Coordinates of C-alpha atoms in Angstrom, one line a residue:
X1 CA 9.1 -29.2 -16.9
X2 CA 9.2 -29.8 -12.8
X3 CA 10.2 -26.5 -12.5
X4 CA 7.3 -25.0 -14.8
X5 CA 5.1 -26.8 -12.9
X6 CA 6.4 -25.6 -9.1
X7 CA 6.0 -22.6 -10.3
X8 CA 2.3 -23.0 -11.7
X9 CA 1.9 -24.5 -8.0
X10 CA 3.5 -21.2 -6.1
X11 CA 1.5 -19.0 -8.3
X12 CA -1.9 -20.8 -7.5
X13 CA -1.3 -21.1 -4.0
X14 CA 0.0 -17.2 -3.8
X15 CA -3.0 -16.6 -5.8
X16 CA -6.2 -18.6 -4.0
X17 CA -5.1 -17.0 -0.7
X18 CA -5.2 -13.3 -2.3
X19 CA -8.6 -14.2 -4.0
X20 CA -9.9 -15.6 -0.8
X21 CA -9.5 -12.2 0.8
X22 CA -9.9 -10.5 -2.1
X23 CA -13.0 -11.3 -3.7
X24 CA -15.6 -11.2 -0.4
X25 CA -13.8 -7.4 -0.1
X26 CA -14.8 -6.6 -3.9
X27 CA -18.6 -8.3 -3.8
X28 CA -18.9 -6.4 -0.4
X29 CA -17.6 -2.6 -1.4
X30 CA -19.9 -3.2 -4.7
X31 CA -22.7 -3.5 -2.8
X32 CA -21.9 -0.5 -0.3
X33 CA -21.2 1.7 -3.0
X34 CA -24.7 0.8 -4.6
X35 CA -26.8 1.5 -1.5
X36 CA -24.8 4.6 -1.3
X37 CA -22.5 4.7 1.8
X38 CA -19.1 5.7 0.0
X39 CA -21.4 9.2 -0.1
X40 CA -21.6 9.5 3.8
X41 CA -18.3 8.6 4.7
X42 CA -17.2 11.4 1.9
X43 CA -19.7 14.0 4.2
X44 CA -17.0 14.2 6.9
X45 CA -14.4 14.3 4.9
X46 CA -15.7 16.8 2.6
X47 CA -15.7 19.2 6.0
X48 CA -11.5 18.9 6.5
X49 CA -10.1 19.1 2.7
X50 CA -9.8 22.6 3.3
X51 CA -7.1 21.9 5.6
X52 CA -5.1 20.7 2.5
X53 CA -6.5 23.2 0.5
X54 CA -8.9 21.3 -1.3
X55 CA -12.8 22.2 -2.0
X56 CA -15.0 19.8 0.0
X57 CA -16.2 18.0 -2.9
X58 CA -12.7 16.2 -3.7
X59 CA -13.7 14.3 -0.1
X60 CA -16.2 12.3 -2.6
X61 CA -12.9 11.2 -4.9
X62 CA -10.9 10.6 -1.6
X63 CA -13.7 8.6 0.4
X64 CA -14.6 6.3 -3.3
X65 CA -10.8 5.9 -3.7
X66 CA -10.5 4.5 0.0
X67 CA -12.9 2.6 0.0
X68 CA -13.3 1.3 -3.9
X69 CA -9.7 1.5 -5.9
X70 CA -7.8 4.3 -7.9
X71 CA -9.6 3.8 -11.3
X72 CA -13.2 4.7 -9.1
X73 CA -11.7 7.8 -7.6
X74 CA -10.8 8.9 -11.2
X75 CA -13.7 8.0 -12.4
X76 CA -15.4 10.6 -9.6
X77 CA -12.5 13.1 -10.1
X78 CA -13.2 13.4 -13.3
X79 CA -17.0 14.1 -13.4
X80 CA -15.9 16.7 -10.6
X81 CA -12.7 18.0 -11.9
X82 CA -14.5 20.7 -14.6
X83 CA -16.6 22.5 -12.2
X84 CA -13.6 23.2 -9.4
X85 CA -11.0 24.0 -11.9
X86 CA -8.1 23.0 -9.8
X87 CA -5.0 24.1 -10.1
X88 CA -1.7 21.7 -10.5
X89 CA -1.1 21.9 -6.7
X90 CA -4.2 20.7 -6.1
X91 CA -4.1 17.9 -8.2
X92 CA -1.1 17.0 -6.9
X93 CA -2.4 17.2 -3.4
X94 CA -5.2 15.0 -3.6
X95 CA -3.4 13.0 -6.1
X96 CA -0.6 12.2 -3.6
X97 CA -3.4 11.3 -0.6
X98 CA -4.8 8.8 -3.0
X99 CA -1.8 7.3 -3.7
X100 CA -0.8 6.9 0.4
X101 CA -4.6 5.5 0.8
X102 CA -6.7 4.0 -1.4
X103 CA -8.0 0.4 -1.6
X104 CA -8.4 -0.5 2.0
X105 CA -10.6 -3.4 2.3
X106 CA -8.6 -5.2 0.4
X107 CA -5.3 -4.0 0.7
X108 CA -5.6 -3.8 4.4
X109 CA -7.1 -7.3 5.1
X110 CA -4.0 -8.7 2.9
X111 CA -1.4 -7.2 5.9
X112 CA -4.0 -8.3 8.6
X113 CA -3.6 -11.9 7.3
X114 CA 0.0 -11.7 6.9
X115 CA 0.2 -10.4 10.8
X116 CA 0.4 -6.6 11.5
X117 CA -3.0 -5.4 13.4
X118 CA -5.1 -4.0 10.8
X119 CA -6.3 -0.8 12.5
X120 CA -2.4 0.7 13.2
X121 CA -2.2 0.4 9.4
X122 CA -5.5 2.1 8.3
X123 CA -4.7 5.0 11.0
X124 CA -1.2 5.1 9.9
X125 CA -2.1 5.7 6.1
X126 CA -5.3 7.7 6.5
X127 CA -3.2 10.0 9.1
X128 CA -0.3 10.3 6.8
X129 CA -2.1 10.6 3.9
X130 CA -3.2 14.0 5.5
X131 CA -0.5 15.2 7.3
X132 CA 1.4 14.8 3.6
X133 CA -1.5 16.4 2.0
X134 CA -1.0 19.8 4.3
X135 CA 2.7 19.4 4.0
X136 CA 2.2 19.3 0.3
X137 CA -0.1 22.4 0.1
X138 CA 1.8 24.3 2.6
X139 CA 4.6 24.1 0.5
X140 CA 3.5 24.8 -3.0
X141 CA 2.1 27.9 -1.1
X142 CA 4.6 28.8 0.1
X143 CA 6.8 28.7 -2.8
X144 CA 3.7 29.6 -5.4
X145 CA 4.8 26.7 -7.3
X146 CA 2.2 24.5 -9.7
X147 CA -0.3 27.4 -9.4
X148 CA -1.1 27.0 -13.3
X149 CA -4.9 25.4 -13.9
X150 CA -4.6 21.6 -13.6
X151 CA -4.9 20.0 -16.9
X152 CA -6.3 16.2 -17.2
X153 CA -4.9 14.6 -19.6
X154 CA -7.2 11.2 -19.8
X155 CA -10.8 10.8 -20.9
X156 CA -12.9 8.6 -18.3
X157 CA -16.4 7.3 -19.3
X158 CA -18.3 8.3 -15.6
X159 CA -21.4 6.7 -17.3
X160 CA -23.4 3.9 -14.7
X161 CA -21.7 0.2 -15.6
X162 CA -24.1 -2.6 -15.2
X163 CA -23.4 -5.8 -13.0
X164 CA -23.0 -8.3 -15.7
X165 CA -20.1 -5.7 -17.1
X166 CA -18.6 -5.1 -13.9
X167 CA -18.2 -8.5 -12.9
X168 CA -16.6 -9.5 -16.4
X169 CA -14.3 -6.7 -15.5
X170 CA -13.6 -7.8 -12.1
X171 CA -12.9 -11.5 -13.7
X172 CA -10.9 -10.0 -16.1
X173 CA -8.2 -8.1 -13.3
X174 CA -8.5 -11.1 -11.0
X175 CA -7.0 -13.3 -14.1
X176 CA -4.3 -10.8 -14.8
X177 CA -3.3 -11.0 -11.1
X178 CA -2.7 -14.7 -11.3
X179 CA -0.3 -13.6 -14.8
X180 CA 1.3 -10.9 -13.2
X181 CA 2.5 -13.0 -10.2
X182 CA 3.0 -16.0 -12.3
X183 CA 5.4 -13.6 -13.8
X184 CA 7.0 -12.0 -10.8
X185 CA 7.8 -15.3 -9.4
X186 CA 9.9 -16.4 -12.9
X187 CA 11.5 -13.2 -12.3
X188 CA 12.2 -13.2 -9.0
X189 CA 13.9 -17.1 -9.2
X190 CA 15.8 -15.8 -12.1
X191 CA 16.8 -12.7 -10.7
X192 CA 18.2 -15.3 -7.5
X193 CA 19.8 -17.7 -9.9
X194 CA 21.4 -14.8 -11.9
X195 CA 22.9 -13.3 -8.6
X196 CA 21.0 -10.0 -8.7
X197 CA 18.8 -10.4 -6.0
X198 CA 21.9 -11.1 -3.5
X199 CA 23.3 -7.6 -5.5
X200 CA 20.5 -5.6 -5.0
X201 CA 20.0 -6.3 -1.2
X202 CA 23.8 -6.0 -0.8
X203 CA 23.8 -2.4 -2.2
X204 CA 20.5 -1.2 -0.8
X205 CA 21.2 -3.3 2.6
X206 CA 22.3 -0.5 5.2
X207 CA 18.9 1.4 3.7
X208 CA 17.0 -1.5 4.8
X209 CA 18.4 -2.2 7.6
X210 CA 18.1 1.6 9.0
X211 CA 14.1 0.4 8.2
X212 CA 13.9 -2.7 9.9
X213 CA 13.8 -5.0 6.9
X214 CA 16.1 -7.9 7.0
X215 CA 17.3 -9.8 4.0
X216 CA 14.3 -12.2 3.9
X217 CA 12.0 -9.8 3.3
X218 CA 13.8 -7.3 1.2
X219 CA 13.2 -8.5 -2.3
X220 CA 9.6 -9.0 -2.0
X221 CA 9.4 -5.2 -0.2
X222 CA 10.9 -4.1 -3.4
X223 CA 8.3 -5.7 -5.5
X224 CA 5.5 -4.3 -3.3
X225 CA 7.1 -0.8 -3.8
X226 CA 7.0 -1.5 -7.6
X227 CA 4.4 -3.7 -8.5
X228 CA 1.6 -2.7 -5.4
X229 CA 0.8 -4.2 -2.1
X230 CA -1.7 -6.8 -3.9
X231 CA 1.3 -8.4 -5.8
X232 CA 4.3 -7.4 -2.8
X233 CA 1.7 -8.4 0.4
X234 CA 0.3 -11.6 -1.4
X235 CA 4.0 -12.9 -1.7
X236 CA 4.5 -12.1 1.5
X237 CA 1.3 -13.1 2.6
X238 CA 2.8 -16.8 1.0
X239 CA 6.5 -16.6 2.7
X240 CA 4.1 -16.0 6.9
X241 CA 2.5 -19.3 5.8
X242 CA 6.1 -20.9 5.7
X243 CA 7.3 -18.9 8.3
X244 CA 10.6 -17.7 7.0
X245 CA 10.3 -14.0 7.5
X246 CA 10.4 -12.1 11.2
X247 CA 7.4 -10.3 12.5
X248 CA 9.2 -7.0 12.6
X249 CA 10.2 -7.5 9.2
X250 CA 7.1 -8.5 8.3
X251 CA 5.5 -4.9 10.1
X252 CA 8.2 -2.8 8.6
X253 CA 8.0 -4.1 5.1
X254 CA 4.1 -3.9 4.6
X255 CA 3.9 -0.5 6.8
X256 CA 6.4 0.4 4.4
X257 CA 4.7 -0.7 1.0
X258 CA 1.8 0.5 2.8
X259 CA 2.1 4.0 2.7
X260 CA 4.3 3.9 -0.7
X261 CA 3.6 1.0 -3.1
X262 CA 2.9 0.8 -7.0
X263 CA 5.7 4.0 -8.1
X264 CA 5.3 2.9 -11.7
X265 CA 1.5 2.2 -12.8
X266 CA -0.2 4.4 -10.0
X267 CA 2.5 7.7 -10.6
X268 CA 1.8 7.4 -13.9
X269 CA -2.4 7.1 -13.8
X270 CA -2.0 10.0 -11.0
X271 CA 0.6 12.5 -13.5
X272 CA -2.4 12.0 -16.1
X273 CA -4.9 13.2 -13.9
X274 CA -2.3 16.6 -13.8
X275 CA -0.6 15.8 -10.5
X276 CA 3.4 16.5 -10.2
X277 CA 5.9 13.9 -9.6
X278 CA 7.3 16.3 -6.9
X279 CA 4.3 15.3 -4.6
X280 CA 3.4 12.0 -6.0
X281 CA 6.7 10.5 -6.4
X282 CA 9.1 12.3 -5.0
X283 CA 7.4 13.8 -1.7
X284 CA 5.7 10.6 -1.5
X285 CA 8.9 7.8 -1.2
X286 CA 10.5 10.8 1.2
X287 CA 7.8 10.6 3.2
X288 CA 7.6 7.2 3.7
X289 CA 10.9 6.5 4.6
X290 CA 11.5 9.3 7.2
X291 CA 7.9 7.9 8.8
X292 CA 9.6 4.4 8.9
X293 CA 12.8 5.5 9.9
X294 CA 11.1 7.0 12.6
X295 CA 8.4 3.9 13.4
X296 CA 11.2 1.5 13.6
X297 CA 12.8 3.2 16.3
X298 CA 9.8 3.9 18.1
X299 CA 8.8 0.1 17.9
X300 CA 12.1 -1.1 18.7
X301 CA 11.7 0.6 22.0
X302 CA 8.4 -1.6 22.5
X303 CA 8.5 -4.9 24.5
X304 CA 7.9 -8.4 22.5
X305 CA 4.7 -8.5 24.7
X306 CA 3.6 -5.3 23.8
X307 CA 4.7 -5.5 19.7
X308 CA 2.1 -8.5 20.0
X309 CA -0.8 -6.7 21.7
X310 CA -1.2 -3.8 19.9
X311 CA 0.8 -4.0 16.8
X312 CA 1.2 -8.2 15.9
X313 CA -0.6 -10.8 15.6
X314 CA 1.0 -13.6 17.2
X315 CA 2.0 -16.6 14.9
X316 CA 1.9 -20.0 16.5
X317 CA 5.6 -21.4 17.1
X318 CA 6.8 -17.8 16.8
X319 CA 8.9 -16.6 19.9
X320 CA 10.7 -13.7 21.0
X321 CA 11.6 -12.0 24.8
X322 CA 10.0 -9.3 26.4
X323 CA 13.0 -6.6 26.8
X324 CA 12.6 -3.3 25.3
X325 CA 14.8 -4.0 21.8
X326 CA 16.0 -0.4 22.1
X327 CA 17.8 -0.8 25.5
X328 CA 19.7 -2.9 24.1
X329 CA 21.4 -1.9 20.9
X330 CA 24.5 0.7 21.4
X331 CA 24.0 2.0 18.2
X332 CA 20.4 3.1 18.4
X333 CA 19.3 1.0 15.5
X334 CA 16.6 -1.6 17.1
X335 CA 17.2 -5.4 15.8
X336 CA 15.1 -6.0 12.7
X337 CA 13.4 -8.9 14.1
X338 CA 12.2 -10.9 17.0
X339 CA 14.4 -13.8 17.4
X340 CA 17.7 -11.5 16.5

């Protein structure tokens, strides 16, 4: 029953912080997308989709699924989809740039709490949301693959949703957040208890290592993958407050869920929308890890004072020299963390 009950009290306290970021976030994009300004960041946008080989109009699904969530961007793909009769490439394209950035309010004000400076993380999956996009289309291209007619496979309901249904709808997900992490925190003491946890991060630890994520923060990175940033940066968001995970592991685990989080639920809500699990799974988890193979080295080259300025927020009782980490590792890998 004690136990029961610590874990009622992790999963509140996990819980109340994500809802106190999250729910200003939601009340805010609501009333941005009713006044209409999700329409004018979508105008620039709409002017550089035919760099990934998209029509301009998919810059609408792309700028609502940025700013909004996934299930919005469908929601606009869908009403859109018919007229532009995209093929699978396509699909998969924009598909694929959805999955690397979508939800930032709320997913990015999550990693600003937690420590990494918000505005590295919103260029770094914007930027490589694109740059994977026209790697993407270069390559189906090239190779003429997925040139068949995209086919949707889901009916969405684009009708206008009053306030008094959307906010029974937002109360509805906010309760199943508080379930889902009550649940991943069971799982994750039983996966400890059962010796799992100390497997996993045995077998996968020279992958994690290579990208800067120590032990601490190596089973909740693997939730974040699986699960989404909400569930993997709100645990994460809990362990900063205790202060038992590094800064750089901290950087490296969230840049990582960052650019790839949710494989399950959001693959499968992008493969019925017709995109390819070449782009949207496979290209997508390559990506990521060759990007933070290569930010890790890049950042271990930084000083401690210059990690802090431009890429960390400082923690109080947090400490860490100033040499360049780089200089001084003979095999090239920088330490995963400050105090190493």
């Amino acid at each position: 029953m004690a136990s029961l009950k610590s874990l009622l009290v992790e999963a509140l306290s996990v819980t109340r912080d994500l809802f106190r970021i999250m729910i200003p976030i939601i009340v805010v994009v609501k009333v941005l997308q009713e006044w209409g300004v999700i329409g004018l960041l979508a105008d620039p946008l709409s002017g550089i989709m035919g760099y990934v080989g998209l029509p301009g109009s998919m810059g609408l699904v792309w700028a609502t699924a940025m700013i909004n969530n996934i299930y919005s961007g469908i929601i606009v793909y869908a009403s859109l989809a018919p007229q532009e009769s995209l093929s699978a490439a396509q699909t998969t394209v924009l598909a694929t740039m959805i999955l690397v950035a979508h939800s930032l309010p709320v997913e990015l004000e999550i990693v600003r709490k937690s420590g990494p400076k918000w505005w590295f993380q919103a260029l770094m999956r914007v930027g490589s949301a694109f740059v994977l996009g026209m790697i993407l289309h270069h390559v189906y291209a090239w190779g003429g693959w997925l040139s068949q007619e995209s086919v949707l496979l889901i009916g969405v309901d684009p009708g206008a949703q009053d306030l008094v249904s959307w906010g029974i709808g937002q109360i509805r997900n906010l309760a199943w957040i508080f379930v889902i992490i009550l649940g991943l925190l069971v799982l994750m003491r039983l996966l400890s208890a059962m010796g799992i946890t100390r497997l996993l991060i045995g077998l996968l630890g020279p992958l994690l290592r290579v990208l800067g994520i120590g032990k601490e923060a190596a089973p909740l990175t693997i939730v974040g993958m699986v699960m989404g940033i909400g569930y993997g940066g709100g645990l994460i968001l809990h362990e900063v407050k205790k202060k038992r995970v590094g800064q750089r592991d901290i950087f490296f685990a969230l840049s990582l869920m960052g650019l790839s989080h949710s494989l399950i639920e959001d693959t499968l809500l992008m493969m019925s929308l017709g995109g390819g699990l070449s782009g949207i799974l496979v290209g997508r988890v390559l990506f990521s890890l060759i990007f933070v193979f290569g930010l890790v080295r890049l950042v271990g080259c930084l000083s401690e004072k210059t990690f802090l300025r431009w890429l960390f927020t400082a923690r109080e009782g947090d400490g860490g020299g100033s040499t360049k980490a780089c200089q001084s590792m003979p095999s090239g890998i920088p330490p995963l963390r400050s105090n190493q």
